[in-house]
mmCIF file of C-alpha atoms in Angstrom:
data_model
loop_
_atom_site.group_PDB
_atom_site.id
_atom_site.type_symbol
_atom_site.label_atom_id
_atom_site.label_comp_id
_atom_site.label_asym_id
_atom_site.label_seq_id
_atom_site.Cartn_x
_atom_site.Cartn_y
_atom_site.Cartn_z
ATOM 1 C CA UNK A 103 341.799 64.793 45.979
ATOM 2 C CA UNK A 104 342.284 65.630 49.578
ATOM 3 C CA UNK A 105 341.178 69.333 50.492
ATOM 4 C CA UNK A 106 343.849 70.604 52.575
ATOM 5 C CA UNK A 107 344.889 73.752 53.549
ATOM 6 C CA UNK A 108 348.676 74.209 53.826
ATOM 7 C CA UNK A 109 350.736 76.377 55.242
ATOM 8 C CA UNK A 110 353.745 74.813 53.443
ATOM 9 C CA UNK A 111 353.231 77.037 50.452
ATOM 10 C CA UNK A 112 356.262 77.946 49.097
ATOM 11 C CA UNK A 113 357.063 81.351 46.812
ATOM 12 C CA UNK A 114 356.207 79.464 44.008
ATOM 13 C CA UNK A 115 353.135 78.365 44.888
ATOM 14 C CA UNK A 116 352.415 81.860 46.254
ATOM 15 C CA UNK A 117 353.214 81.953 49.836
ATOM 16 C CA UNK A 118 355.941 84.426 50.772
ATOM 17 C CA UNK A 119 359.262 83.091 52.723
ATOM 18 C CA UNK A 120 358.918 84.470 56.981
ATOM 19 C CA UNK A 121 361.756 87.029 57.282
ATOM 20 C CA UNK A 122 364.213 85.550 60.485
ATOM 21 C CA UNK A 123 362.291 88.402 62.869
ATOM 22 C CA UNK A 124 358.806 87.110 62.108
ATOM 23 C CA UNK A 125 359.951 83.173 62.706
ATOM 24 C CA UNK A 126 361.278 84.736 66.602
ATOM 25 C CA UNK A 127 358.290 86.138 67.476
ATOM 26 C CA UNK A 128 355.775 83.606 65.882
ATOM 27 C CA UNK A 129 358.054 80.913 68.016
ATOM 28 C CA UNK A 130 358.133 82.795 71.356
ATOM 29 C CA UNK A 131 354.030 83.383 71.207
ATOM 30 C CA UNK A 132 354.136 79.528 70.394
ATOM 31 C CA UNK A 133 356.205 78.460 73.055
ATOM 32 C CA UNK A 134 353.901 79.970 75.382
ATOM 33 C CA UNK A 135 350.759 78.836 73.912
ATOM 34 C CA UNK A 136 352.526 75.434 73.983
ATOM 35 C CA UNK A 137 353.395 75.740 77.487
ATOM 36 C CA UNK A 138 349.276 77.127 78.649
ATOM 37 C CA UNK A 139 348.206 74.198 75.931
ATOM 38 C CA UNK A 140 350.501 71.919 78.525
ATOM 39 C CA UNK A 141 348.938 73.033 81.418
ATOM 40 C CA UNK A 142 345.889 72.470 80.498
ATOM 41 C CA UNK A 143 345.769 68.917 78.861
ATOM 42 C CA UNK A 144 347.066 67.591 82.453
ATOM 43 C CA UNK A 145 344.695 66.351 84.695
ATOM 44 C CA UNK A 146 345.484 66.322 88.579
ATOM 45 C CA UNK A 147 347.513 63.696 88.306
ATOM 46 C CA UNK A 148 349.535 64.952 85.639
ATOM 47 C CA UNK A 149 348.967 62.824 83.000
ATOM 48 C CA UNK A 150 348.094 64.163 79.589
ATOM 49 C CA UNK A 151 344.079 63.917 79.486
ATOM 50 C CA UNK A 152 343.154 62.888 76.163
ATOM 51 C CA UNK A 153 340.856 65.243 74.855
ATOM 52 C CA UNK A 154 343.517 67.599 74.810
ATOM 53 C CA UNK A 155 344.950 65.820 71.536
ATOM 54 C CA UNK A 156 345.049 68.862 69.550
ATOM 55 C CA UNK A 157 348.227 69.274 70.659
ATOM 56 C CA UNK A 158 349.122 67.689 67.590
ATOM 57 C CA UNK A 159 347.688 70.259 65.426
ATOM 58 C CA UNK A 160 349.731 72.854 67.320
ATOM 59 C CA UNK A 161 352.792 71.279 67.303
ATOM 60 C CA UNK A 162 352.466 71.434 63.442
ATOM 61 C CA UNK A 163 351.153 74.866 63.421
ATOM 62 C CA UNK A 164 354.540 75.799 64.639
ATOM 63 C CA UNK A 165 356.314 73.164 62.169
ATOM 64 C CA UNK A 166 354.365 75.331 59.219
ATOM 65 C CA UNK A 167 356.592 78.581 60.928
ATOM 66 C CA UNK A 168 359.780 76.795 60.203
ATOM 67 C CA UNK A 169 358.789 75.346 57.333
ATOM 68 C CA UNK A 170 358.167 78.850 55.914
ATOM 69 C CA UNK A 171 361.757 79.971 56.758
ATOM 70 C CA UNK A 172 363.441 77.206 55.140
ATOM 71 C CA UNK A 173 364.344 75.751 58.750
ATOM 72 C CA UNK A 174 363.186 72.224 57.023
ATOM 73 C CA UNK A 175 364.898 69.966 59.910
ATOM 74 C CA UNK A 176 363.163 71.605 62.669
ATOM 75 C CA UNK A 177 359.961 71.464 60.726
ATOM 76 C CA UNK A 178 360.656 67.937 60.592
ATOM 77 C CA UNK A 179 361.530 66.957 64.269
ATOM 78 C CA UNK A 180 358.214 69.497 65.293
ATOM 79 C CA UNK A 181 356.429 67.225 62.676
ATOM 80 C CA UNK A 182 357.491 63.875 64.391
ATOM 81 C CA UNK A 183 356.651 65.262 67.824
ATOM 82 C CA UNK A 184 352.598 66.220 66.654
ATOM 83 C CA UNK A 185 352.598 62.532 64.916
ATOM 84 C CA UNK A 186 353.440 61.373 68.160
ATOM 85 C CA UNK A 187 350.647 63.109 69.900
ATOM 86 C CA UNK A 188 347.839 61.933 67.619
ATOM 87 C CA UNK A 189 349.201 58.186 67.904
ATOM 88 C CA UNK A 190 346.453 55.504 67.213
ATOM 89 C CA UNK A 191 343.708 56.936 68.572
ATOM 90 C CA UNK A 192 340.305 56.620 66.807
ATOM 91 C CA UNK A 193 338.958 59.527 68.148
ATOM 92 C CA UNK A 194 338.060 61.842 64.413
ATOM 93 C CA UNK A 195 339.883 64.698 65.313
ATOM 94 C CA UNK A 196 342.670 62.974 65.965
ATOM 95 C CA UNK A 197 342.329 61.291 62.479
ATOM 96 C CA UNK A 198 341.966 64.253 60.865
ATOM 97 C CA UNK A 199 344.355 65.764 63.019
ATOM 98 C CA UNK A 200 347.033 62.674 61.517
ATOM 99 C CA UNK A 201 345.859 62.988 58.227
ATOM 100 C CA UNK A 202 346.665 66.941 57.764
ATOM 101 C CA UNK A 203 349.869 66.214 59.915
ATOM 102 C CA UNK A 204 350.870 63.688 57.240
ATOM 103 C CA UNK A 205 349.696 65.691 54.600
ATOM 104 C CA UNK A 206 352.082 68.668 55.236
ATOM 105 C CA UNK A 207 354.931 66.630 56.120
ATOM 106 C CA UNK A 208 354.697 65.369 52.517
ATOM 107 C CA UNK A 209 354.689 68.485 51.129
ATOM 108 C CA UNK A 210 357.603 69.316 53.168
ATOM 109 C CA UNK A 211 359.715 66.277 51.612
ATOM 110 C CA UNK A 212 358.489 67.934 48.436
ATOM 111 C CA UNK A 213 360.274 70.955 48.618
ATOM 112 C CA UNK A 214 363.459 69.215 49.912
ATOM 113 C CA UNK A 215 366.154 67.640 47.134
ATOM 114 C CA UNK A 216 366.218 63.705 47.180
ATOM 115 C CA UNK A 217 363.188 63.572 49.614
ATOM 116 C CA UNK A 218 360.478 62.442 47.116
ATOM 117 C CA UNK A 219 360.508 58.749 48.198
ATOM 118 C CA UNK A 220 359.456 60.375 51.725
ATOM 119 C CA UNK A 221 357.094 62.699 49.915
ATOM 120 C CA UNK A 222 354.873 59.666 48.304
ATOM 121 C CA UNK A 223 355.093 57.648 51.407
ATOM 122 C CA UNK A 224 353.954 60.029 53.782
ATOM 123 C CA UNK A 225 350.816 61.219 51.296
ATOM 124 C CA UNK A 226 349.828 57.652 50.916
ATOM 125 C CA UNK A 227 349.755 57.422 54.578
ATOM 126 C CA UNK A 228 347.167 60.713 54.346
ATOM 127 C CA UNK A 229 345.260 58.964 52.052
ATOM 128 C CA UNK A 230 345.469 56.073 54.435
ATOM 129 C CA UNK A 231 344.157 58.327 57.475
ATOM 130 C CA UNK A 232 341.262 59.714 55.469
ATOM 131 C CA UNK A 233 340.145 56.431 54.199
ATOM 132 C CA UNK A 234 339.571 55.618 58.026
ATOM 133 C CA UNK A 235 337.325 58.913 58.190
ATOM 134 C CA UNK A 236 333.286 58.447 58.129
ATOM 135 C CA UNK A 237 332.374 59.480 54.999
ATOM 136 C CA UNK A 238 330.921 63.010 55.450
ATOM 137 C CA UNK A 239 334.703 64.067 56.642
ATOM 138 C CA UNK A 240 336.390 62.233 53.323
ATOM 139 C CA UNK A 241 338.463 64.716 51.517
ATOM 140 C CA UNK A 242 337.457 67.596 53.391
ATOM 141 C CA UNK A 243 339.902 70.055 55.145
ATOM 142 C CA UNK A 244 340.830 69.473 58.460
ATOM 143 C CA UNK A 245 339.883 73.665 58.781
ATOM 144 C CA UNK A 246 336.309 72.230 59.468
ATOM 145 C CA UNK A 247 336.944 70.400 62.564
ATOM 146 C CA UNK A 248 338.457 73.479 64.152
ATOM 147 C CA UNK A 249 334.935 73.890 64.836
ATOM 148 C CA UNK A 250 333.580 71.310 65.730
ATOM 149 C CA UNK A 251 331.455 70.049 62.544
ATOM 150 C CA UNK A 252 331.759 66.756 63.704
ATOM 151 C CA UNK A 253 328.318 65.456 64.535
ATOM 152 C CA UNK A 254 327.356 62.047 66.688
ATOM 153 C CA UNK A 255 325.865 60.934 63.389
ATOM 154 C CA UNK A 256 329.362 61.615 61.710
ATOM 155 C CA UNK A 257 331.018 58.921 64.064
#
């Protein structure tokens, strides 16, 4: 089993729904840590440098806010946009990056009538991602590489 931590919880799982007020402001400080995030992943040519993947992960940060209101479609779109930005690269981060991505989309399909087909597919596509993982980073949360655990010996 996959550690991951989710921010998909819904109230029966114990997570509490974001009231309509909470979703506004949590998307307009997004929108302009999106927009700094942008600034900086462009080098002088203004092309997206790639060690400034992550923002992947923040793209689905900001799915998670949706997700939490019930705004499942948005979720979804912000979802296919961070997939986009981790791509095929082989880079760990990004892996893990996919892999929790993929991970919470599932979940997402959970919660959402007629949607389990999607659920299964996208988790075995998780468990896809993490089989390409070295095997110290197997299973764990994708929490860890937030900081940098990765190690050359890891790669």
């Amino acid at each position: 089993t996959i550690l991951f931590a989710s921010s998909y919880m819904n109230e029966e799982r114990g997570c509490e729904k974001l009231s309509e007020e909470d979703l506004t402001l949590a998307s307009t400080y997004a929108g302009e840590a999106l927009k700094i995030h942008d600034i900086m992943a462009k080098d002088s040519s203004g092309a997206i440098d790639e060690k400034y993947h992550s923002m992947g992960r923040s793209l689905s940060l900001v799915a998670s806010c949706y997700a939490r209101t019930g705004s499942a479609v948005t979720a979804e779109g912000l979802l296919h946009s961070a997939m986009d930005y981790c791509g095929v690269s082989s880079n760990p981060l990004c892996i893990l990056d996919s892999r929790s991505i993929l991970h919470n989309y599932s979940q997402l399909c959970g919660n959402w009538e007629n949607r389990d087909a999607d659920r299964k597919a996208k988790e075995a596509l998780a468990m896809k991602k993490d089989a390409e993982l070295s095997l110290p980073w197997r299973g764990k949360s994708s929490l860890y590489s937030g900081i940098f655990f990765i190690s050359m010996g890891d790669l």
